[in-house]
Amino acid sequence: MTTGKMHADEVHIDASLVRRLVDGQFPQWADLPVSAVRSTGTVNAIYRLGDHLYARLPRVEGWAEDLEREWRWLPELAPHLSLRIPEPVGRGHPAGPYPFSWAIYGWIDGQPYSDKLVSDQRRAAGDLARFVAELRRIGPVAGAPRGGRRPLRELDAATRAAVESARGIIDADAATAAWESALGAPAWKGEPVWVHADLLRPNLLVHEGRLCAVIDFGSVGVGDPAADVIPAWSVFGRDGRETFREALDVDDGAWSRARGFALHQAALIIPYYVETNPGFAALARRTVEEVISDHEHGA
């Protein structure tokens, strides 16, 4: 886990800055203690405010608009979902040395998904599949942003380069074989559906052995439903993967596309974060291993 800098253009954020921002813009919360939340997150710095709130501050300019997306869409999506999602309660603005918009949310009790915290992987897979299905059923809304990833063919060069950069950390030859298999999947041509598009372990919270919340909706939008099948490899092992696929009734084409998306995402993470965020890179390595295993032996 990290609270340090991971990006060349990352702005400086610390507890004293958060204290000044909160005091200046939300005086009603000026008496709440500020403490950093250690996580494998890469987009925002997280600071807890007392027992019931937390602040999220984008680390770089390119991700500052993600909070605007959350502010617009989270209240509209929340009533349709059985798992908790973040609730924005305060909209912060650039001030002093901090140049981006930021936000305050209601705290959700839970810890990032890990095998040791989950009492039943199949039940967790069923719970997440239910959430994904609920999100899809909301239906497109006018003005909804695009979510998910570009077609696999458009990701080919970047994926191959990342796999090669990670050689020695992953089995690059096996990963390349899995990628080339995914490239044969049919392109998605259906109607767009709502997707979270970043269902990784750090974005799933567990409380008392059960999946309780989904966080970080900065990539939410409408697109290829295969984008939300990625947790079959990024979150679950073989048993959970079987349950997840069955619950969502994923056809072979979508399964292959999703496996390609999972490999693409994980392969890019490893060389970029292996030094600055080794915990996140380790999760990505695990994803690649699950993709290879599934490709070679089936779910």
mmCIF file of C-alpha atoms in Angstrom:
data_model
loop_
_atom_site.group_PDB
_atom_site.id
_atom_site.type_symbol
_atom_site.label_atom_id
_atom_site.label_comp_id
_atom_site.label_asym_id
_atom_site.label_seq_id
_atom_site.Cartn_x
_atom_site.Cartn_y
_atom_site.Cartn_z
ATOM 1 C CA MET A 1 0.000 0.000 0.000
ATOM 2 C CA THR A 2 1.111 3.555 -0.575
ATOM 3 C CA THR A 3 0.515 7.154 0.374
ATOM 4 C CA GLY A 4 3.522 8.348 -1.673
ATOM 5 C CA LYS A 5 3.714 9.691 -5.236
ATOM 6 C CA MET A 6 3.235 7.341 -8.179
ATOM 7 C CA HIS A 7 2.991 9.708 -11.155
ATOM 8 C CA ALA A 8 5.430 12.208 -12.627
ATOM 9 C CA ASP A 9 2.814 14.994 -12.697
ATOM 10 C CA GLU A 10 1.259 14.188 -9.319
ATOM 11 C CA VAL A 11 0.504 17.143 -7.068
ATOM 12 C CA HIS A 12 1.575 17.205 -3.443
ATOM 13 C CA ILE A 13 -1.177 16.145 -1.050
ATOM 14 C CA ASP A 14 -0.850 15.669 2.687
ATOM 15 C CA ALA A 15 -2.980 15.867 5.822
ATOM 16 C CA SER A 16 -2.161 19.533 6.417
ATOM 17 C CA LEU A 17 -3.395 20.447 2.924
ATOM 18 C CA VAL A 18 -6.626 18.520 3.481
ATOM 19 C CA ARG A 19 -7.041 20.261 6.832
ATOM 20 C CA ARG A 20 -6.763 23.690 5.190
ATOM 21 C CA LEU A 21 -9.150 22.754 2.371
ATOM 22 C CA VAL A 22 -11.793 21.394 4.744
ATOM 23 C CA ASP A 23 -11.487 24.314 7.161
ATOM 24 C CA GLY A 24 -11.755 26.856 4.357
ATOM 25 C CA GLN A 25 -14.640 25.290 2.435
ATOM 26 C CA PHE A 26 -16.543 23.186 4.984
ATOM 27 C CA PRO A 27 -16.289 24.964 8.331
ATOM 28 C CA GLN A 28 -19.024 22.701 9.736
ATOM 29 C CA TRP A 29 -16.445 19.885 9.669
ATOM 30 C CA ALA A 30 -13.438 21.903 10.837
ATOM 31 C CA ASP A 31 -13.318 20.080 14.164
ATOM 32 C CA LEU A 32 -13.062 16.600 12.600
ATOM 33 C CA PRO A 33 -9.633 14.916 12.744
ATOM 34 C CA VAL A 34 -7.905 14.239 9.411
ATOM 35 C CA SER A 35 -5.964 11.012 8.798
ATOM 36 C CA ALA A 36 -4.553 9.411 5.663
ATOM 37 C CA VAL A 37 -6.106 6.149 4.474
ATOM 38 C CA ARG A 38 -3.463 3.778 3.199
ATOM 39 C CA SER A 39 -4.569 1.867 0.116
ATOM 40 C CA THR A 40 -3.415 0.551 -3.247
ATOM 41 C CA GLY A 41 -5.493 3.238 -4.980
ATOM 42 C CA THR A 42 -3.741 5.151 -7.742
ATOM 43 C CA VAL A 43 -6.164 7.892 -8.821
ATOM 44 C CA ASN A 44 -7.105 9.713 -5.622
ATOM 45 C CA ALA A 45 -5.542 10.385 -2.245
ATOM 46 C CA ILE A 46 -7.980 9.388 0.503
ATOM 47 C CA TYR A 47 -8.231 11.089 3.903
ATOM 48 C CA ARG A 48 -10.689 10.169 6.607
ATOM 49 C CA LEU A 49 -12.560 12.962 8.345
ATOM 50 C CA GLY A 50 -13.702 11.830 11.755
ATOM 51 C CA ASP A 51 -15.715 8.621 11.916
ATOM 52 C CA HIS A 52 -18.316 9.200 9.225
ATOM 53 C CA LEU A 53 -16.712 11.087 6.306
ATOM 54 C CA TYR A 54 -13.731 10.940 3.974
ATOM 55 C CA ALA A 55 -12.177 13.229 1.377
ATOM 56 C CA ARG A 56 -10.955 12.175 -2.070
ATOM 57 C CA LEU A 57 -8.440 14.357 -3.877
ATOM 58 C CA PRO A 58 -7.340 13.576 -7.444
ATOM 59 C CA ARG A 59 -3.600 13.084 -7.723
ATOM 60 C CA VAL A 60 -3.218 14.342 -11.328
ATOM 61 C CA GLU A 61 -5.148 16.662 -13.618
ATOM 62 C CA GLY A 62 -6.219 13.941 -16.041
ATOM 63 C CA TRP A 63 -8.331 12.226 -13.377
ATOM 64 C CA ALA A 64 -9.918 15.310 -11.854
ATOM 65 C CA GLU A 65 -12.981 14.955 -14.086
ATOM 66 C CA ASP A 66 -13.693 11.503 -12.596
ATOM 67 C CA LEU A 67 -15.079 13.146 -9.457
ATOM 68 C CA GLU A 68 -17.375 15.289 -11.587
ATOM 69 C CA ARG A 69 -18.659 12.112 -13.202
ATOM 70 C CA GLU A 70 -19.318 10.579 -9.796
ATOM 71 C CA TRP A 71 -21.061 13.714 -8.537
ATOM 72 C CA ARG A 72 -23.396 13.654 -11.526
ATOM 73 C CA TRP A 73 -24.252 9.950 -11.675
ATOM 74 C CA LEU A 74 -23.911 8.329 -8.243
ATOM 75 C CA PRO A 75 -27.197 9.747 -6.873
ATOM 76 C CA GLU A 76 -29.020 8.542 -9.980
ATOM 77 C CA LEU A 77 -27.615 5.005 -9.832
ATOM 78 C CA ALA A 78 -27.745 4.362 -6.082
ATOM 79 C CA PRO A 79 -31.498 3.658 -5.714
ATOM 80 C CA HIS A 80 -31.242 0.767 -8.188
ATOM 81 C CA LEU A 81 -28.361 -1.106 -6.530
ATOM 82 C CA SER A 82 -28.374 -3.610 -3.667
ATOM 83 C CA LEU A 83 -24.754 -2.989 -2.614
ATOM 84 C CA ARG A 84 -23.767 0.356 -1.120
ATOM 85 C CA ILE A 85 -21.968 2.838 -3.334
ATOM 86 C CA PRO A 86 -20.304 6.123 -2.354
ATOM 87 C CA GLU A 87 -22.521 9.011 -1.325
ATOM 88 C CA PRO A 88 -21.099 12.460 -2.164
ATOM 89 C CA VAL A 89 -21.889 14.967 0.575
ATOM 90 C CA GLY A 90 -19.574 17.885 -0.177
ATOM 91 C CA ARG A 91 -18.142 19.298 -3.389
ATOM 92 C CA GLY A 92 -14.757 20.945 -2.935
ATOM 93 C CA HIS A 93 -13.110 23.452 -5.254
ATOM 94 C CA PRO A 94 -9.500 24.326 -6.154
ATOM 95 C CA ALA A 95 -7.869 26.489 -3.510
ATOM 96 C CA GLY A 96 -4.376 27.601 -2.576
ATOM 97 C CA PRO A 97 -1.756 25.117 -3.803
ATOM 98 C CA TYR A 98 -4.332 22.462 -4.704
ATOM 99 C CA PRO A 99 -5.500 22.999 -8.321
ATOM 100 C CA PHE A 100 -8.364 20.491 -8.762
ATOM 101 C CA SER A 101 -11.920 19.899 -7.660
ATOM 102 C CA TRP A 102 -12.240 17.385 -4.823
ATOM 103 C CA ALA A 103 -15.066 15.840 -2.818
ATOM 104 C CA ILE A 104 -16.237 14.569 0.553
ATOM 105 C CA TYR A 105 -18.212 11.333 0.871
ATOM 106 C CA GLY A 106 -19.947 9.342 3.574
ATOM 107 C CA TRP A 107 -17.663 6.715 5.075
ATOM 108 C CA ILE A 108 -18.495 3.048 4.363
ATOM 109 C CA ASP A 109 -17.287 0.470 6.859
ATOM 110 C CA GLY A 110 -15.348 -2.318 5.155
ATOM 111 C CA GLN A 111 -11.965 -3.389 3.879
ATOM 112 C CA PRO A 112 -10.769 -3.989 0.304
ATOM 113 C CA TYR A 113 -11.580 -7.456 -0.998
ATOM 114 C CA SER A 114 -9.122 -10.196 -0.108
ATOM 115 C CA ASP A 115 -9.444 -13.953 0.096
ATOM 116 C CA LYS A 116 -8.846 -13.998 3.832
ATOM 117 C CA LEU A 117 -11.724 -11.557 4.463
ATOM 118 C CA VAL A 118 -14.350 -13.315 2.332
ATOM 119 C CA SER A 119 -16.043 -16.236 4.023
ATOM 120 C CA ASP A 120 -17.481 -17.739 0.807
ATOM 121 C CA GLN A 121 -16.023 -16.857 -2.605
ATOM 122 C CA ARG A 122 -18.989 -18.280 -4.499
ATOM 123 C CA ARG A 123 -21.409 -16.178 -2.471
ATOM 124 C CA ALA A 124 -19.260 -13.094 -3.091
ATOM 125 C CA ALA A 125 -19.287 -13.863 -6.817
ATOM 126 C CA GLY A 126 -23.062 -14.171 -6.751
ATOM 127 C CA ASP A 127 -23.409 -10.888 -4.865
ATOM 128 C CA LEU A 128 -21.190 -9.047 -7.360
ATOM 129 C CA ALA A 129 -22.982 -10.617 -10.328
ATOM 130 C CA ARG A 130 -26.275 -9.365 -8.891
ATOM 131 C CA PHE A 131 -24.822 -5.857 -8.629
ATOM 132 C CA VAL A 132 -23.577 -5.968 -12.237
ATOM 133 C CA ALA A 133 -26.969 -7.178 -13.464
ATOM 134 C CA GLU A 134 -28.756 -4.442 -11.523
ATOM 135 C CA LEU A 135 -26.484 -1.816 -13.039
ATOM 136 C CA ARG A 136 -27.150 -3.119 -16.529
ATOM 137 C CA ARG A 137 -30.913 -3.060 -16.011
ATOM 138 C CA ILE A 138 -30.953 0.649 -15.256
ATOM 139 C CA GLY A 139 -30.862 1.304 -18.975
ATOM 140 C CA PRO A 140 -29.190 4.114 -20.920
ATOM 141 C CA VAL A 141 -29.841 7.690 -19.809
ATOM 142 C CA ALA A 142 -29.526 10.792 -21.974
ATOM 143 C CA GLY A 143 -26.078 12.277 -21.569
ATOM 144 C CA ALA A 144 -24.548 9.179 -19.996
ATOM 145 C CA PRO A 145 -20.768 9.040 -20.544
ATOM 146 C CA ARG A 146 -19.038 6.264 -22.414
ATOM 147 C CA GLY A 147 -17.783 3.498 -20.135
ATOM 148 C CA GLY A 148 -15.510 0.511 -20.574
ATOM 149 C CA ARG A 149 -12.634 0.079 -22.970
ATOM 150 C CA ARG A 150 -11.951 0.355 -26.664
ATOM 151 C CA PRO A 151 -12.208 -2.776 -28.845
ATOM 152 C CA LEU A 152 -9.442 -5.303 -28.237
ATOM 153 C CA ARG A 153 -7.873 -4.773 -31.658
ATOM 154 C CA GLU A 154 -7.277 -1.129 -30.783
ATOM 155 C CA LEU A 155 -5.484 -2.209 -27.589
ATOM 156 C CA ASP A 156 -3.208 -4.736 -29.298
ATOM 157 C CA ALA A 157 0.038 -2.754 -29.559
ATOM 158 C CA ALA A 158 -0.165 -1.372 -26.026
ATOM 159 C CA THR A 159 -0.966 -4.783 -24.551
ATOM 160 C CA ARG A 160 1.873 -6.571 -26.314
ATOM 161 C CA ALA A 161 4.336 -3.882 -25.247
ATOM 162 C CA ALA A 162 3.181 -4.070 -21.624
ATOM 163 C CA VAL A 163 3.391 -7.863 -21.554
ATOM 164 C CA GLU A 164 6.939 -7.689 -22.860
ATOM 165 C CA SER A 165 7.843 -5.032 -20.287
ATOM 166 C CA ALA A 166 6.554 -7.339 -17.551
ATOM 167 C CA ARG A 167 8.561 -10.341 -18.782
ATOM 168 C CA GLY A 168 10.322 -11.843 -15.794
ATOM 169 C CA ILE A 169 7.443 -10.876 -13.519
ATOM 170 C CA ILE A 170 4.823 -12.784 -15.506
ATOM 171 C CA ASP A 171 4.987 -15.629 -18.016
ATOM 172 C CA ALA A 172 5.042 -13.332 -21.029
ATOM 173 C CA ASP A 173 4.777 -16.092 -23.618
ATOM 174 C CA ALA A 174 1.701 -17.619 -21.969
ATOM 175 C CA ALA A 175 0.179 -14.152 -21.545
ATOM 176 C CA THR A 176 0.747 -13.403 -25.226
ATOM 177 C CA ALA A 177 -0.946 -16.670 -26.202
ATOM 178 C CA ALA A 178 -3.943 -15.766 -24.043
ATOM 179 C CA TRP A 179 -4.054 -12.300 -25.603
ATOM 180 C CA GLU A 180 -3.921 -13.629 -29.135
ATOM 181 C CA SER A 181 -6.789 -15.979 -28.329
ATOM 182 C CA ALA A 182 -8.858 -13.062 -27.006
ATOM 183 C CA LEU A 183 -8.270 -11.098 -30.203
ATOM 184 C CA GLY A 184 -10.365 -13.702 -32.009
ATOM 185 C CA ALA A 185 -13.458 -12.818 -29.963
ATOM 186 C CA PRO A 186 -16.346 -11.241 -31.866
ATOM 187 C CA ALA A 187 -16.658 -7.487 -31.503
ATOM 188 C CA TRP A 188 -19.489 -6.245 -29.344
ATOM 189 C CA LYS A 189 -22.352 -4.820 -31.424
ATOM 190 C CA GLY A 190 -25.196 -4.626 -28.928
ATOM 191 C CA GLU A 191 -26.907 -1.760 -27.158
ATOM 192 C CA PRO A 192 -24.815 0.048 -24.523
ATOM 193 C CA VAL A 193 -25.422 -0.821 -20.883
ATOM 194 C CA TRP A 194 -24.246 0.768 -17.645
ATOM 195 C CA VAL A 195 -20.860 -0.531 -16.514
ATOM 196 C CA HIS A 196 -18.725 0.327 -13.505
ATOM 197 C CA ALA A 197 -15.676 -0.519 -15.662
ATOM 198 C CA ASP A 198 -13.154 -0.820 -12.817
ATOM 199 C CA LEU A 199 -14.266 -3.757 -10.677
ATOM 200 C CA LEU A 200 -10.908 -4.559 -9.114
ATOM 201 C CA ARG A 201 -10.317 -5.846 -5.591
ATOM 202 C CA PRO A 202 -9.460 -2.403 -4.125
ATOM 203 C CA ASN A 203 -12.856 -1.130 -5.310
ATOM 204 C CA LEU A 204 -14.873 -3.848 -3.567
ATOM 205 C CA LEU A 205 -15.411 -3.588 0.177
ATOM 206 C CA VAL A 206 -15.974 -6.531 2.505
ATOM 207 C CA HIS A 207 -17.588 -6.353 5.944
ATOM 208 C CA GLU A 208 -18.111 -9.316 8.264
ATOM 209 C CA GLY A 209 -17.217 -11.781 5.519
ATOM 210 C CA ARG A 210 -19.631 -10.433 2.900
ATOM 211 C CA LEU A 211 -19.255 -8.102 -0.035
ATOM 212 C CA CYS A 212 -20.902 -4.897 1.192
ATOM 213 C CA ALA A 213 -20.042 -2.049 -1.180
ATOM 214 C CA VAL A 214 -18.609 -1.036 -4.544
ATOM 215 C CA ILE A 215 -16.571 2.161 -4.675
ATOM 216 C CA ASP A 216 -14.671 4.350 -7.171
ATOM 217 C CA PHE A 217 -17.126 5.114 -9.956
ATOM 218 C CA GLY A 218 -14.773 7.421 -11.857
ATOM 219 C CA SER A 219 -15.017 5.224 -14.959
ATOM 220 C CA VAL A 220 -18.759 4.555 -14.839
ATOM 221 C CA GLY A 221 -20.659 4.896 -18.088
ATOM 222 C CA VAL A 222 -22.417 2.949 -20.821
ATOM 223 C CA GLY A 223 -20.662 0.497 -23.103
ATOM 224 C CA ASP A 224 -19.759 -3.140 -23.713
ATOM 225 C CA PRO A 225 -21.101 -5.288 -20.840
ATOM 226 C CA ALA A 226 -17.905 -7.377 -21.011
ATOM 227 C CA ALA A 227 -16.170 -4.531 -19.146
ATOM 228 C CA ASP A 228 -17.864 -5.690 -15.947
ATOM 229 C CA VAL A 229 -16.959 -9.352 -16.466
ATOM 230 C CA ILE A 230 -13.302 -8.508 -15.761
ATOM 231 C CA PRO A 231 -13.633 -9.464 -12.047
ATOM 232 C CA ALA A 232 -13.917 -13.094 -13.140
ATOM 233 C CA TRP A 233 -10.099 -12.881 -13.208
ATOM 234 C CA SER A 234 -9.216 -9.691 -11.324
ATOM 235 C CA VAL A 235 -11.201 -10.672 -8.211
ATOM 236 C CA PHE A 236 -12.086 -14.359 -8.203
ATOM 237 C CA GLY A 237 -10.355 -17.704 -8.510
ATOM 238 C CA ARG A 238 -11.696 -20.744 -10.318
ATOM 239 C CA ASP A 239 -14.692 -21.396 -8.057
ATOM 240 C CA GLY A 240 -15.845 -17.799 -7.928
ATOM 241 C CA ARG A 241 -15.248 -17.408 -11.643
ATOM 242 C CA GLU A 242 -17.608 -20.302 -12.437
ATOM 243 C CA THR A 243 -20.337 -18.841 -10.226
ATOM 244 C CA PHE A 244 -19.876 -15.330 -11.610
ATOM 245 C CA ARG A 245 -20.131 -16.480 -15.225
ATOM 246 C CA GLU A 246 -23.161 -18.653 -14.574
ATOM 247 C CA ALA A 247 -24.987 -15.922 -12.654
ATOM 248 C CA LEU A 248 -24.486 -13.413 -15.469
ATOM 249 C CA ASP A 249 -25.039 -15.983 -18.247
ATOM 250 C CA VAL A 250 -21.941 -14.794 -20.128
ATOM 251 C CA ASP A 251 -21.656 -16.158 -23.662
ATOM 252 C CA ASP A 252 -18.356 -17.334 -25.129
ATOM 253 C CA GLY A 253 -17.735 -14.162 -27.111
ATOM 254 C CA ALA A 254 -18.225 -11.817 -24.162
ATOM 255 C CA TRP A 255 -16.170 -14.132 -21.950
ATOM 256 C CA SER A 256 -13.243 -14.017 -24.358
ATOM 257 C CA ARG A 257 -13.480 -10.223 -24.747
ATOM 258 C CA ALA A 258 -13.616 -9.771 -20.985
ATOM 259 C CA ARG A 259 -10.594 -12.009 -20.500
ATOM 260 C CA GLY A 260 -8.739 -9.875 -22.999
ATOM 261 C CA PHE A 261 -9.769 -6.685 -21.182
ATOM 262 C CA ALA A 262 -8.599 -8.168 -17.876
ATOM 263 C CA LEU A 263 -5.231 -9.082 -19.361
ATOM 264 C CA HIS A 264 -4.808 -5.689 -21.009
ATOM 265 C CA GLN A 265 -5.550 -3.792 -17.806
ATOM 266 C CA ALA A 266 -3.325 -5.970 -15.631
ATOM 267 C CA ALA A 267 -0.437 -5.989 -18.090
ATOM 268 C CA LEU A 268 -0.345 -2.186 -18.186
ATOM 269 C CA ILE A 269 -0.451 -1.942 -14.404
ATOM 270 C CA ILE A 270 2.546 -4.171 -13.674
ATOM 271 C CA PRO A 271 5.457 -2.284 -15.285
ATOM 272 C CA TYR A 272 4.013 1.114 -14.347
ATOM 273 C CA TYR A 273 3.434 0.431 -10.648
ATOM 274 C CA VAL A 274 5.885 -2.335 -9.774
ATOM 275 C CA GLU A 275 8.210 0.120 -7.997
ATOM 276 C CA THR A 276 5.820 2.784 -6.704
ATOM 277 C CA ASN A 277 2.817 0.634 -5.752
ATOM 278 C CA PRO A 278 3.979 -2.979 -5.424
ATOM 279 C CA GLY A 279 0.768 -4.107 -3.750
ATOM 280 C CA PHE A 280 -1.286 -2.985 -6.746
ATOM 281 C CA ALA A 281 1.218 -4.546 -9.140
ATOM 282 C CA ALA A 282 0.968 -7.825 -7.205
ATOM 283 C CA LEU A 283 -2.820 -7.836 -7.668
ATOM 284 C CA ALA A 284 -2.308 -7.301 -11.399
ATOM 285 C CA ARG A 285 0.185 -10.160 -11.531
ATOM 286 C CA ARG A 286 -2.397 -12.392 -9.871
ATOM 287 C CA THR A 287 -4.926 -11.354 -12.533
ATOM 288 C CA VAL A 288 -2.530 -12.311 -15.328
ATOM 289 C CA GLU A 289 -1.973 -15.694 -13.696
ATOM 290 C CA GLU A 290 -5.742 -16.270 -13.464
ATOM 291 C CA VAL A 291 -6.155 -15.293 -17.125
ATOM 292 C CA ILE A 292 -3.423 -17.702 -18.200
ATOM 293 C CA SER A 293 -4.863 -20.518 -16.112
ATOM 294 C CA ASP A 294 -8.357 -19.961 -17.480
ATOM 295 C CA HIS A 295 -7.071 -19.772 -21.034
ATOM 296 C CA GLU A 296 -5.067 -22.968 -20.707
ATOM 297 C CA HIS A 297 -7.395 -25.049 -18.548
ATOM 298 C CA GLY A 298 -10.811 -23.361 -18.632
ATOM 299 C CA ALA A 299 -12.764 -21.834 -15.771
#
